[in-house]
Amino acid sequence: MLEEIYHIFISNQIANQGGNRKVTLRSGKSYNVNIPEQLQEGYKLRLKKTGLAQNDVLLILHTLYDKNNHYSKIINNLVTDCEIKQDSKIRCIKAYESITSEQLNDDIAAIDLLDFIVTSNQKNLDPEFFQKYQLASENYRLLWIEQCLEKALESAHISDDQKQALRGIYQSVRAGEAISELNYLNDLDSILTNSNLPIEVKQRYLNASIKSKALTTELFIIDLIERNFLLEDDQEKYLSVYIQVRDNQKITDLQQLLKLEKLVLGSDIPEECKIIYKLASDGLFEQKNQENPEDIIDKVKTVTKSVRTAAQIVPNAHAVLGNLGVQAGTKVAIGGLAGGAATNATLAALGGGSVAAGGLGMLGGLAVVTGGAALIGAAALVSIVSVSQMDTQDRVNLGIAAVAGTLTSAATLATAWAAVGAFGVAGTGTAISTLSGAAAYSAIMSALGGVGVMTGGVALIAGVAGFGIYKLLKNQKNNPKQVLKEIEARLYTLLEHQTHELLNVFNYYFSEPSDEYFLAPNIPLDKLANALYKYANLEPGERVLAFVDQSMFGSGKMGLVFTENRLIYQELWEKPKSLKYSDVRDVASKFPKFYNDKLDSILQNLLPELKQIYQLNTIEILENNTTDKLVNLDDELIHKIQAMTQICEACISLKPGIKNLNHLLKP
């Protein structure tokens, strides 16, 4: 009987002192295991008869712990020798400590920078250390997912059995394996897509999820062929045309294609697998100029309807999956699929490496897909539609509203589209995962086969640059130092999942489309990097919220940088200057002047408003910090302070554009 194999990362503290570690299996059940002290890399633990089929579970333990602290010294040396800002070095060291301790913080940009530093020095590093570091770094990102899932399940109005199933499905996705029940996979997609996870963490999960869905579809179809045709010649004919469909190749035998379609649509495999096959078979990806995501949704709905008609299937009442909603009511269990031929064919096409076979799955990073373009693309579309069409009640039942609130379908779609970025690069050479909006819809569909064509370059931005940024920048830039600076620039602005109250103000004043004005997280990294090294010397912890490029050729080397507390700017032929919002005197004060009527006018109105907001926030902070000291003051003074606090809160909630708040402060 085969054993289930799991790769588990152990923090330095537990690896050193020993202790308990909770491990969740593909069954969804969790077990506490004892970790020995002074843990060695690759140590194995066996759990008897705890697997899905009562088979043994083998845990392979990984750690960055070394009793001589040698690994920490390697990281310190790499970071110290790197030509980055001192604050960046400090944050990279802290990032390594977070990785080894499994303690999450919000500085995922520092993790990305540290990854790049380590990867750039791979040839000078011990291969064993490099592999351990990669496992640890990937594990850190998985912690985000696991904690997010558990938080959602705490608020979910579903049964304990359903919660257990969702945990088990995640373990299958994490392992890069096929899924036993696709309805639970779509529920899991919805929970994590609608969460406040960093965008690159969502991308990692959703790419793995899409691969698992494509893998599941392939296993079912190949098993279907092997069950229905015992003769090798017959199997070969069906498998040959299926592979052509799967890989988006030219079909050489149309009659055989019709036979395969009849076989698949009339079978007992899950309906969602039939839809994925039909989308791939119909050549959806050959259509051009279809950039509207709603058109894609309509197309998937049409294919879904045709599949149900062809197979004479009555739609299941299960609501969570919306238009694609069916239980995996097949008579064929994933565990019973034909092993040799099916597994080999699938792994060759989809980049396999499941835990059952001893692979690392998501813990080892995202494997490169070597084939199955049409199948993966179709699986991505099905996932997108499933997530975007989930109704409000189903979101509440799954705990989604409690995690991140209700997102619009457009926001959900944008995240789902971003997930497909790993599987292709737009025609301009820009990684799809770095695009947003209509450009992303067009580029992703183009990479999946040709729906829409990119015609212009798109700047790399901070918000969605984490996933695949290293390969992208290496391909685009000849200067390694510039690549490093652009990755570093993400540390000094907001990322996709972060926000700040002042963004509403900047959005009010810089709302018109322009190639000069940029708001976080959509600030081009090349411009931001140039500004940070040319004139914007930030203080520790300071972040760029808005950026105005006033350079002659759009390099970002001259302009204005707005942070939470001040404006940093450089005028033509002048030295860099800064102006704290608290130091703005009045509208008549002398502000930076760029001889740009529109920009100068904006500054005349924006800066006084930033001062007012800064002062109000300062009063609120002061009140919060001194409340405990007011016990000895008389009631009248306390009443005045409370009244002032209410005024401040009311002012902060007002729309940007109010130029004078003094009348609100009159008695």
XYZ file of C-alpha atoms in Angstrom:
667
model
C 0.000 0.000 0.000
C 1.353 3.423 -0.977
C 2.163 5.873 1.789
C 1.210 9.526 1.749
C 4.254 11.773 1.877
C 4.192 15.286 3.359
C 7.006 17.828 3.481
C 6.790 19.976 6.623
C 8.919 23.012 7.518
C 9.890 23.376 11.187
C 10.856 26.704 12.788
C 14.310 27.172 14.313
C 13.010 27.328 17.879
C 11.137 24.019 17.709
C 13.972 22.432 15.720
C 16.384 23.462 18.464
C 14.371 22.701 21.594
C 11.866 20.160 20.288
C 8.109 20.433 20.758
C 4.710 19.785 19.230
C 3.678 20.604 15.688
C 0.139 20.437 14.272
C -0.024 18.702 10.888
C -3.132 18.668 8.660
C -3.482 15.813 6.167
C -5.366 15.472 2.885
C -8.215 13.907 4.820
C -8.639 17.266 6.549
C -7.845 15.735 9.927
C -5.102 17.254 12.072
C -2.574 15.519 14.311
C -0.090 16.807 16.866
C 3.334 15.293 16.322
C 6.372 15.453 18.569
C 9.443 17.061 17.007
C 12.775 15.923 18.499
C 15.265 18.526 19.674
C 18.360 19.323 17.579
C 16.358 18.390 14.481
C 18.302 17.364 11.397
C 17.209 18.275 7.873
C 15.224 15.477 6.221
C 14.236 13.746 9.476
C 11.274 11.398 8.934
C 8.261 10.636 11.108
C 5.639 7.986 10.354
C 1.958 8.160 11.322
C 0.435 4.693 11.148
C -2.812 4.251 9.185
C -3.809 7.924 9.228
C -3.955 8.440 5.444
C -7.007 8.724 3.196
C -7.168 4.974 2.595
C -5.895 4.059 6.064
C -2.405 3.937 4.654
C 0.648 5.245 6.481
C 1.639 8.911 6.378
C 5.317 9.808 6.086
C 6.358 13.267 7.282
C 9.653 14.609 5.923
C 10.813 17.508 8.102
C 12.755 20.482 6.799
C 14.431 23.293 8.735
C 16.954 26.127 8.458
C 18.153 25.447 11.986
C 21.878 24.911 12.502
C 23.335 24.892 15.977
C 26.346 27.004 14.984
C 24.144 29.767 13.523
C 26.083 29.451 10.283
C 23.083 30.097 8.029
C 22.254 33.390 9.735
C 25.848 34.535 9.167
C 25.546 33.691 5.460
C 22.405 35.807 5.167
C 23.944 38.669 7.136
C 26.980 38.692 4.870
C 24.887 38.580 1.677
C 22.684 41.437 2.808
C 25.548 43.536 4.223
C 27.514 43.292 0.984
C 24.475 44.183 -1.137
C 24.277 47.711 -2.571
C 20.937 48.677 -1.052
C 19.806 51.222 1.523
C 20.600 50.624 5.200
C 16.922 50.429 6.086
C 16.475 47.833 3.352
C 19.266 45.753 4.884
C 17.660 45.911 8.319
C 14.311 44.835 6.896
C 15.874 41.948 4.971
C 17.532 40.651 8.144
C 14.204 40.903 9.978
C 12.555 39.113 7.060
C 14.966 36.192 7.449
C 14.162 36.045 11.158
C 10.458 35.925 10.286
C 11.045 33.089 7.835
C 12.986 30.950 10.317
C 10.585 31.634 13.205
C 7.383 31.266 11.129
C 6.144 34.596 12.517
C 4.208 36.528 9.893
C 4.585 40.258 9.351
C 3.325 42.500 6.581
C 6.729 43.178 5.030
C 6.445 40.675 2.196
C 8.315 43.070 -0.111
C 11.389 42.520 2.080
C 10.951 38.749 1.645
C 10.925 39.241 -2.129
C 14.064 41.373 -1.980
C 15.823 38.829 0.220
C 14.800 36.061 -2.189
C 16.367 37.989 -5.033
C 19.591 38.600 -3.112
C 19.913 34.899 -2.269
C 18.988 33.774 -5.784
C 21.455 36.207 -7.348
C 24.229 34.630 -5.275
C 23.196 31.023 -5.855
C 26.416 30.052 -7.619
C 28.425 31.128 -4.557
C 26.230 29.317 -2.042
C 26.238 25.770 -0.770
C 23.499 23.930 -2.760
C 22.082 22.384 0.406
C 21.653 25.791 2.071
C 20.116 27.277 -1.076
C 17.530 24.492 -1.276
C 16.715 24.832 2.429
C 16.282 28.576 2.055
C 13.900 28.146 -0.880
C 11.770 25.700 1.093
C 11.683 28.047 4.073
C 10.766 31.072 1.947
C 7.932 29.220 0.203
C 6.698 27.890 3.538
C 6.474 31.467 4.822
C 4.021 32.317 2.044
C 1.990 29.193 2.726
C 1.579 30.336 6.332
C -0.357 33.347 5.045
C -2.763 31.042 3.242
C -3.227 28.637 6.141
C -3.895 31.387 8.681
C -6.294 33.120 6.303
C -8.213 29.874 5.725
C -8.498 29.151 9.435
C -9.730 32.689 10.112
C -12.425 32.275 7.468
C -13.488 28.881 8.784
C -13.881 30.317 12.282
C -16.629 32.584 10.904
C -18.073 30.172 8.342
C -21.622 28.868 8.756
C -20.909 25.387 7.480
C -20.657 21.991 9.123
C -17.536 20.617 10.750
C -17.365 17.983 8.013
C -17.318 20.701 5.344
C -14.590 22.590 7.185
C -12.573 19.389 7.390
C -13.075 18.815 3.668
C -11.849 22.323 2.825
C -8.728 21.819 4.917
C -8.079 18.543 3.132
C -8.611 20.049 -0.326
C -6.095 22.766 0.495
C -3.545 20.105 1.405
C -4.088 18.484 -2.001
C -3.587 21.833 -3.762
C -0.529 22.507 -1.616
C 0.840 19.136 -2.715
C 0.148 19.753 -6.408
C -2.282 16.836 -6.579
C -5.643 16.100 -8.137
C -8.807 16.972 -6.199
C -11.413 14.465 -5.093
C -14.295 16.986 -4.920
C -14.147 20.000 -7.212
C -16.989 21.833 -5.480
C -14.845 22.208 -2.383
C -11.961 23.465 -4.500
C -14.135 26.258 -5.876
C -15.265 27.148 -2.363
C -11.633 27.303 -1.286
C -10.780 29.486 -4.299
C -13.526 31.912 -3.303
C -12.375 32.142 0.312
C -8.773 32.915 -0.575
C -9.463 35.077 -3.640
C -11.752 37.343 -1.629
C -9.344 37.582 1.292
C -6.872 40.336 2.146
C -3.892 38.136 1.360
C -1.001 39.825 -0.465
C -1.605 39.559 -4.190
C 1.465 37.426 -4.852
C 0.352 34.918 -2.204
C -3.030 34.702 -3.915
C -1.242 34.183 -7.206
C 0.760 31.307 -5.814
C -2.326 29.626 -4.442
C -4.544 30.199 -7.478
C -1.916 28.970 -9.894
C -1.604 25.782 -7.859
C -5.399 25.504 -7.697
C -5.778 25.874 -11.459
C -3.119 23.248 -12.035
C -4.876 20.879 -9.629
C -8.155 21.406 -11.476
C -6.509 20.753 -14.843
C -4.718 17.739 -13.414
C -7.989 16.358 -12.054
C -9.682 16.807 -15.421
C -6.881 15.025 -17.218
C -6.862 12.082 -14.822
C -10.603 11.621 -15.215
C -10.475 11.774 -19.020
C -7.523 9.423 -19.361
C -9.080 6.977 -16.917
C -12.330 7.217 -18.884
C -10.515 6.233 -22.076
C -8.697 3.378 -20.381
C -11.919 2.046 -18.813
C -13.911 2.100 -22.042
C -11.314 0.792 -24.481
C -9.278 -2.187 -23.451
C -7.396 -2.517 -26.736
C -4.225 -0.446 -26.867
C -4.892 0.663 -30.470
C -8.252 2.154 -29.520
C -6.793 3.840 -26.454
C -3.997 5.310 -28.511
C -6.429 6.887 -31.012
C -8.430 8.588 -28.272
C -5.372 9.604 -26.268
C -3.727 11.072 -29.345
C -6.601 13.403 -30.188
C -7.085 14.265 -26.511
C -3.450 15.370 -26.214
C -3.934 17.597 -29.259
C -6.927 19.229 -27.566
C -5.130 19.530 -24.251
C -2.040 21.178 -25.721
C -3.935 23.432 -28.153
C -2.456 21.650 -31.163
C -3.951 21.243 -34.616
C -6.492 18.414 -34.675
C -5.465 15.820 -37.268
C -8.542 13.569 -37.066
C -11.851 15.429 -36.756
C -13.912 12.224 -36.739
C -11.935 10.952 -33.782
C -12.426 14.326 -32.076
C -16.216 13.931 -32.383
C -15.994 10.441 -30.897
C -13.931 11.736 -27.982
C -16.380 14.552 -27.316
C -19.299 12.134 -27.298
C -17.439 9.879 -24.902
C -16.503 12.695 -22.496
C -19.844 14.533 -22.466
C -21.848 11.339 -22.024
C -19.673 9.949 -19.239
C -19.993 9.918 -15.458
C -17.021 12.212 -14.811
C -17.720 15.489 -12.939
C -19.585 18.100 -14.950
C -16.909 20.695 -14.317
C -14.313 18.445 -15.969
C -16.594 18.185 -18.994
C -16.892 21.967 -19.163
C -13.128 22.383 -18.980
C -12.668 19.842 -21.753
C -15.340 21.499 -23.915
C -13.825 24.967 -23.483
C -10.455 23.621 -24.604
C -11.976 21.615 -27.446
C -13.999 24.559 -28.808
C -10.887 26.653 -29.324
C -12.039 29.536 -27.148
C -8.487 30.831 -27.083
C -8.360 31.400 -30.819
C -10.896 34.216 -30.704
C -9.545 37.726 -31.065
C -10.230 41.120 -29.502
C -12.410 39.875 -26.676
C -11.113 41.989 -23.828
C -14.318 42.403 -21.785
C -14.300 39.916 -18.908
C -18.099 39.804 -18.972
C -17.857 38.389 -22.503
C -15.649 35.623 -21.174
C -18.183 34.841 -18.451
C -20.959 34.666 -21.024
C -18.854 32.344 -23.157
C -18.262 29.964 -20.255
C -21.983 30.035 -19.424
C -22.807 29.154 -23.022
C -20.394 26.231 -23.007
C -21.787 25.090 -19.637
C -25.303 25.063 -21.070
C -24.200 23.130 -24.144
C -22.425 20.560 -21.989
C -25.525 20.002 -19.890
C -27.673 19.680 -22.984
C -25.306 17.247 -24.669
C -24.965 15.099 -21.588
C -28.647 15.440 -20.639
C -27.657 16.443 -17.136
C -30.072 18.163 -14.769
C -28.188 20.946 -12.955
C -27.442 20.175 -9.339
C -29.080 22.327 -6.658
C -25.805 22.966 -4.858
C -25.668 26.774 -4.822
C -22.095 27.537 -3.846
C -20.676 26.926 -7.307
C -23.166 29.144 -9.126
C -23.408 28.369 -12.827
C -20.795 25.643 -12.605
C -22.179 24.147 -9.423
C -22.254 20.391 -9.157
C -21.053 17.907 -6.627
C -18.367 15.590 -7.895
C -20.989 12.857 -8.268
C -18.823 10.562 -10.344
C -18.654 6.863 -9.637
C -14.906 7.014 -10.196
C -12.789 8.062 -7.229
C -9.495 9.867 -7.798
C -7.729 7.206 -5.758
C -8.995 4.527 -8.106
C -7.779 6.071 -11.341
C -5.440 3.990 -13.480
C -1.965 4.711 -12.195
C 0.827 4.226 -14.708
C -0.332 5.669 -18.006
C -2.532 8.366 -16.545
C -0.005 9.630 -14.037
C 2.899 9.619 -16.444
C 0.954 11.402 -19.177
C -0.323 14.026 -16.762
C 2.922 14.757 -15.012
C 4.692 15.093 -18.335
C 2.187 17.701 -19.496
C 1.374 19.630 -16.345
C 4.683 19.642 -14.524
C 3.612 17.104 -11.818
C 5.473 16.347 -8.622
C 2.753 15.452 -6.128
C 3.247 14.682 -2.472
C 2.034 11.142 -3.099
C 5.067 10.698 -5.329
C 7.348 12.457 -2.862
C 7.307 15.887 -4.487
C 7.249 19.190 -2.641
C 4.239 20.762 -4.330
C 3.764 24.435 -3.441
C 6.419 24.159 -0.744
C 8.979 23.670 -3.477
C 7.743 26.643 -5.488
C 5.591 26.659 -8.589
C 6.650 24.095 -11.150
C 6.915 25.264 -14.743
C 4.074 23.965 -16.862
C 5.486 22.105 -19.838
C 2.228 21.444 -21.650
C -1.538 21.419 -21.384
C -1.943 25.070 -22.403
C -5.567 24.760 -23.502
C -6.568 22.596 -20.548
C -4.959 24.930 -18.015
C -6.441 27.970 -19.720
C -9.899 26.399 -19.657
C -9.500 25.450 -15.994
C -8.517 29.064 -15.250
C -11.644 30.391 -16.946
C -13.856 27.981 -15.046
C -12.240 29.057 -11.767
C -12.693 32.730 -12.614
C -16.367 32.315 -13.419
C -16.992 30.204 -10.350
C -15.434 32.776 -8.025
C -16.998 35.818 -9.672
C -20.515 34.362 -9.771
C -20.750 33.277 -6.122
C -23.722 34.975 -4.455
C -23.663 36.947 -1.218
C -25.211 34.292 0.990
C -22.668 31.697 -0.102
C -19.884 34.172 0.690
C -21.271 34.675 4.177
C -21.645 30.923 4.682
C -17.980 30.468 3.820
C -16.860 33.248 6.142
C -15.737 35.448 3.276
C -17.507 38.608 4.432
C -15.906 38.296 7.853
C -12.432 38.035 6.328
C -12.370 40.817 3.800
C -15.833 42.201 3.245
C -17.759 41.926 0.015
C -15.698 42.563 -3.071
C -17.108 43.612 -6.391
C -17.103 41.075 -9.186
C -14.571 43.228 -11.016
C -12.142 43.069 -8.098
C -12.631 39.338 -7.794
C -12.052 38.908 -11.508
C -8.901 41.011 -11.450
C -7.384 38.816 -8.779
C -8.356 35.652 -10.567
C -6.957 36.927 -13.846
C -3.705 37.729 -12.086
C -3.416 34.100 -11.074
C -2.988 33.025 -14.666
C 0.087 35.218 -15.039
C 2.472 32.390 -14.229
C 1.538 30.555 -17.376
C 2.549 33.107 -19.947
C 4.096 36.411 -20.934
C 2.371 39.073 -22.964
C 3.505 39.761 -26.494
C 5.431 42.827 -25.340
C 7.630 40.790 -23.007
C 5.838 42.066 -19.920
C 4.895 39.435 -17.344
C 1.124 39.140 -17.212
C 1.116 39.093 -13.432
C 2.362 42.695 -13.462
C -0.561 44.066 -15.460
C -3.891 45.346 -14.258
C -7.314 46.240 -15.597
C -8.177 45.788 -19.254
C -4.539 45.263 -20.156
C -4.422 42.237 -17.871
C -7.578 40.712 -19.317
C -6.238 41.138 -22.830
C -2.725 39.952 -22.123
C -3.718 36.884 -20.137
C -6.140 35.701 -22.780
C -3.489 36.354 -25.401
C -1.010 34.177 -23.547
C -3.584 31.432 -23.192
C -4.065 31.295 -26.925
C -4.983 34.588 -28.458
C -8.093 36.368 -27.150
C -6.991 39.949 -27.602
C -3.521 41.192 -28.463
C -1.290 43.539 -26.524
C -0.156 46.452 -28.649
C 1.800 48.593 -26.188
C 4.164 48.261 -23.263
C 2.906 48.468 -19.701
C 5.067 49.661 -16.817
C 5.937 47.290 -14.025
C 4.155 48.452 -10.879
C 4.649 47.716 -7.203
C 1.230 46.303 -6.440
C 1.431 43.067 -8.388
C 5.118 42.810 -9.116
C 6.019 40.155 -6.585
C 5.131 37.100 -8.585
C 7.705 36.299 -11.240
C 9.401 39.671 -10.863
C 12.918 38.264 -10.961
C 12.716 36.615 -14.384
C 10.828 39.569 -15.785
C 13.305 42.201 -14.709
C 16.304 40.079 -15.662
C 14.872 39.752 -19.155
C 14.050 43.435 -19.479
C 17.104 45.012 -17.895
C 20.766 44.643 -18.762
C 21.945 46.313 -15.565
C 21.754 43.975 -12.507
C 22.068 46.930 -10.129
C 18.987 48.562 -11.658
C 17.059 45.300 -11.273
C 18.019 45.216 -7.604
C 16.957 48.837 -7.062
C 13.564 48.291 -8.686
C 12.838 45.264 -6.514
C 14.013 47.262 -3.501
C 11.690 50.142 -4.407
C 8.681 47.997 -3.444
C 9.796 48.254 0.186
C 9.059 51.981 0.180
C 5.522 52.124 -1.137
C 2.200 50.361 -0.637
C 1.533 46.959 -2.125
C -1.757 45.695 -3.523
C -3.212 44.531 -0.195
C -2.220 47.668 1.735
C -3.986 51.005 1.989
C -3.754 54.426 3.668
C -6.380 57.075 4.408
C -4.452 59.787 2.525
C -4.860 57.886 -0.738
C -8.404 59.234 -0.950
C -7.042 62.761 -0.826
C -4.385 62.147 -3.465
C -6.904 60.351 -5.654
C -9.127 63.437 -5.505
C -6.398 65.761 -6.750
C -4.646 63.375 -9.137
C -7.706 61.582 -10.499
C -7.335 62.607 -14.139
C -5.448 60.124 -16.371
C -1.869 61.245 -16.765
C 1.595 59.927 -17.501
C 2.935 62.160 -14.710
C 0.765 61.339 -11.668
C 0.917 57.952 -9.925
C -0.684 56.629 -6.755
C 0.449 53.637 -4.724
C 0.488 50.771 -5.427
C 0.437 51.685 -9.137
C 3.761 53.528 -9.203
C 6.184 52.322 -11.904
C 9.163 50.757 -10.156
C 11.778 52.166 -12.507
C 10.593 55.727 -11.850
C 10.248 55.148 -8.119
C 13.698 53.570 -7.847
C 15.283 56.514 -9.660
C 13.499 58.992 -7.384
C 14.560 57.137 -4.227
C 18.215 57.118 -5.230
C 18.273 60.553 -6.846
C 16.518 62.866 -4.390
C 13.936 61.163 -2.123
C 15.943 60.078 0.898
C 13.258 58.431 3.034
C 13.350 57.943 6.774
C 12.977 54.441 8.276
C 9.390 53.257 7.914
C 8.417 56.098 5.580
C 6.364 55.063 2.539
C 5.581 56.740 -0.783
C 1.845 57.241 -1.323
C 1.876 59.447 -4.425
C 4.456 60.370 -7.036
C 4.633 63.107 -9.667
C 7.217 62.709 -12.394
C 8.519 66.041 -13.705
C 11.591 64.726 -15.500
C 12.026 65.634 -19.157
C 12.119 62.054 -20.475
C 9.960 60.319 -17.862
C 12.827 58.814 -15.880
C 11.461 59.849 -12.477
C 14.725 61.565 -11.511
C 12.983 64.899 -10.937
C 9.585 65.482 -9.389
C 7.588 65.151 -6.200
C 7.247 62.296 -3.711
C 4.399 62.402 -1.187
C 4.777 60.251 1.944
C 2.514 59.950 5.012
C 4.079 63.016 6.643
C 5.845 65.170 4.087
C 6.512 66.205 0.515
C 9.977 65.555 -0.936
C 10.760 67.269 -4.205
C 13.448 68.386 -6.600
C 13.049 71.353 -8.898
C 15.104 71.945 -12.023
C 18.723 72.809 -11.206
C 17.919 72.774 -7.476
C 18.965 70.537 -4.593
C 16.395 68.106 -3.113
C 14.046 69.708 -0.576
C 11.289 68.502 1.736
C 8.264 70.108 3.354
C 6.469 68.544 6.299
C 2.689 68.803 6.083
C 2.715 70.185 9.619
C 4.974 73.069 8.486
C 2.647 74.329 5.756
C 1.668 77.818 6.910
C -1.270 78.908 4.754
C -2.416 79.159 1.157
C -0.329 82.274 0.638
C 2.888 80.510 1.631
C 5.568 79.895 -0.925
C 5.134 76.350 -2.188
C 7.360 74.421 -4.571
C 6.896 75.897 -8.027
C 7.360 73.860 -11.175
C 6.065 76.376 -13.726
C 3.361 73.891 -14.571
C 0.083 75.744 -14.087
C -1.966 72.627 -13.393
C 0.518 71.133 -10.942
C 1.153 74.443 -9.181
C -2.599 74.915 -8.750
C -2.968 71.427 -7.308
C -0.213 72.085 -4.768
C -1.815 75.362 -3.665
C -4.942 73.438 -2.655
C -3.527 70.059 -1.712
C -0.835 71.069 0.762
C -3.089 73.093 3.104
C -5.551 70.214 3.175
C -2.798 67.731 4.006
C -1.779 70.003 6.883
C -5.328 70.084 8.236
C -5.659 66.316 8.074
C -2.230 65.901 9.659
C -3.180 68.206 12.538
C -6.491 66.455 13.118
C -4.832 63.055 13.182
C -2.213 64.402 15.611
C -4.931 65.662 17.963
C -6.632 62.254 17.826
C -3.375 60.445 18.600
C -2.623 62.855 21.432
C -6.080 62.301 22.918
C -5.729 58.515 22.713
C -2.309 58.617 24.379
C -3.378 60.870 27.254
C -6.833 59.554 28.151
C -5.481 57.670 31.142
C -3.989 60.891 32.543
C -7.297 62.788 32.660
C -8.729 61.185 35.783
C -7.782 64.161 37.959
C -9.107 66.846 35.594
C -12.468 68.514 36.135
C -15.528 67.384 34.190
C -15.704 70.570 32.112
C -12.214 70.090 30.657
C -12.884 66.423 29.939
C -16.114 67.393 28.177
C -14.231 69.906 25.982
C -11.633 67.306 24.995
C -14.340 64.809 24.124
C -16.146 67.413 22.027
C -12.924 68.235 20.190
C -12.374 64.545 19.486
C -15.838 64.255 17.927
C -15.153 67.278 15.742
C -11.860 65.724 14.591
C -13.533 62.457 13.708
C -16.199 64.282 11.738
C -13.600 66.325 9.866
C -11.540 63.277 8.928
C -14.601 61.576 7.473
C -15.394 64.522 5.178
C -14.603 64.355 1.479
C -11.319 65.831 0.243
C -11.566 69.313 -1.152
C -12.617 71.227 1.962
C -10.308 74.194 2.075
C -11.022 75.640 5.527
C -12.134 73.723 8.596
C -11.850 76.600 11.073
C -15.589 77.282 11.146
C -16.139 73.805 12.562
C -13.984 74.598 15.565
C -15.987 77.657 16.708
C -17.740 77.279 20.113
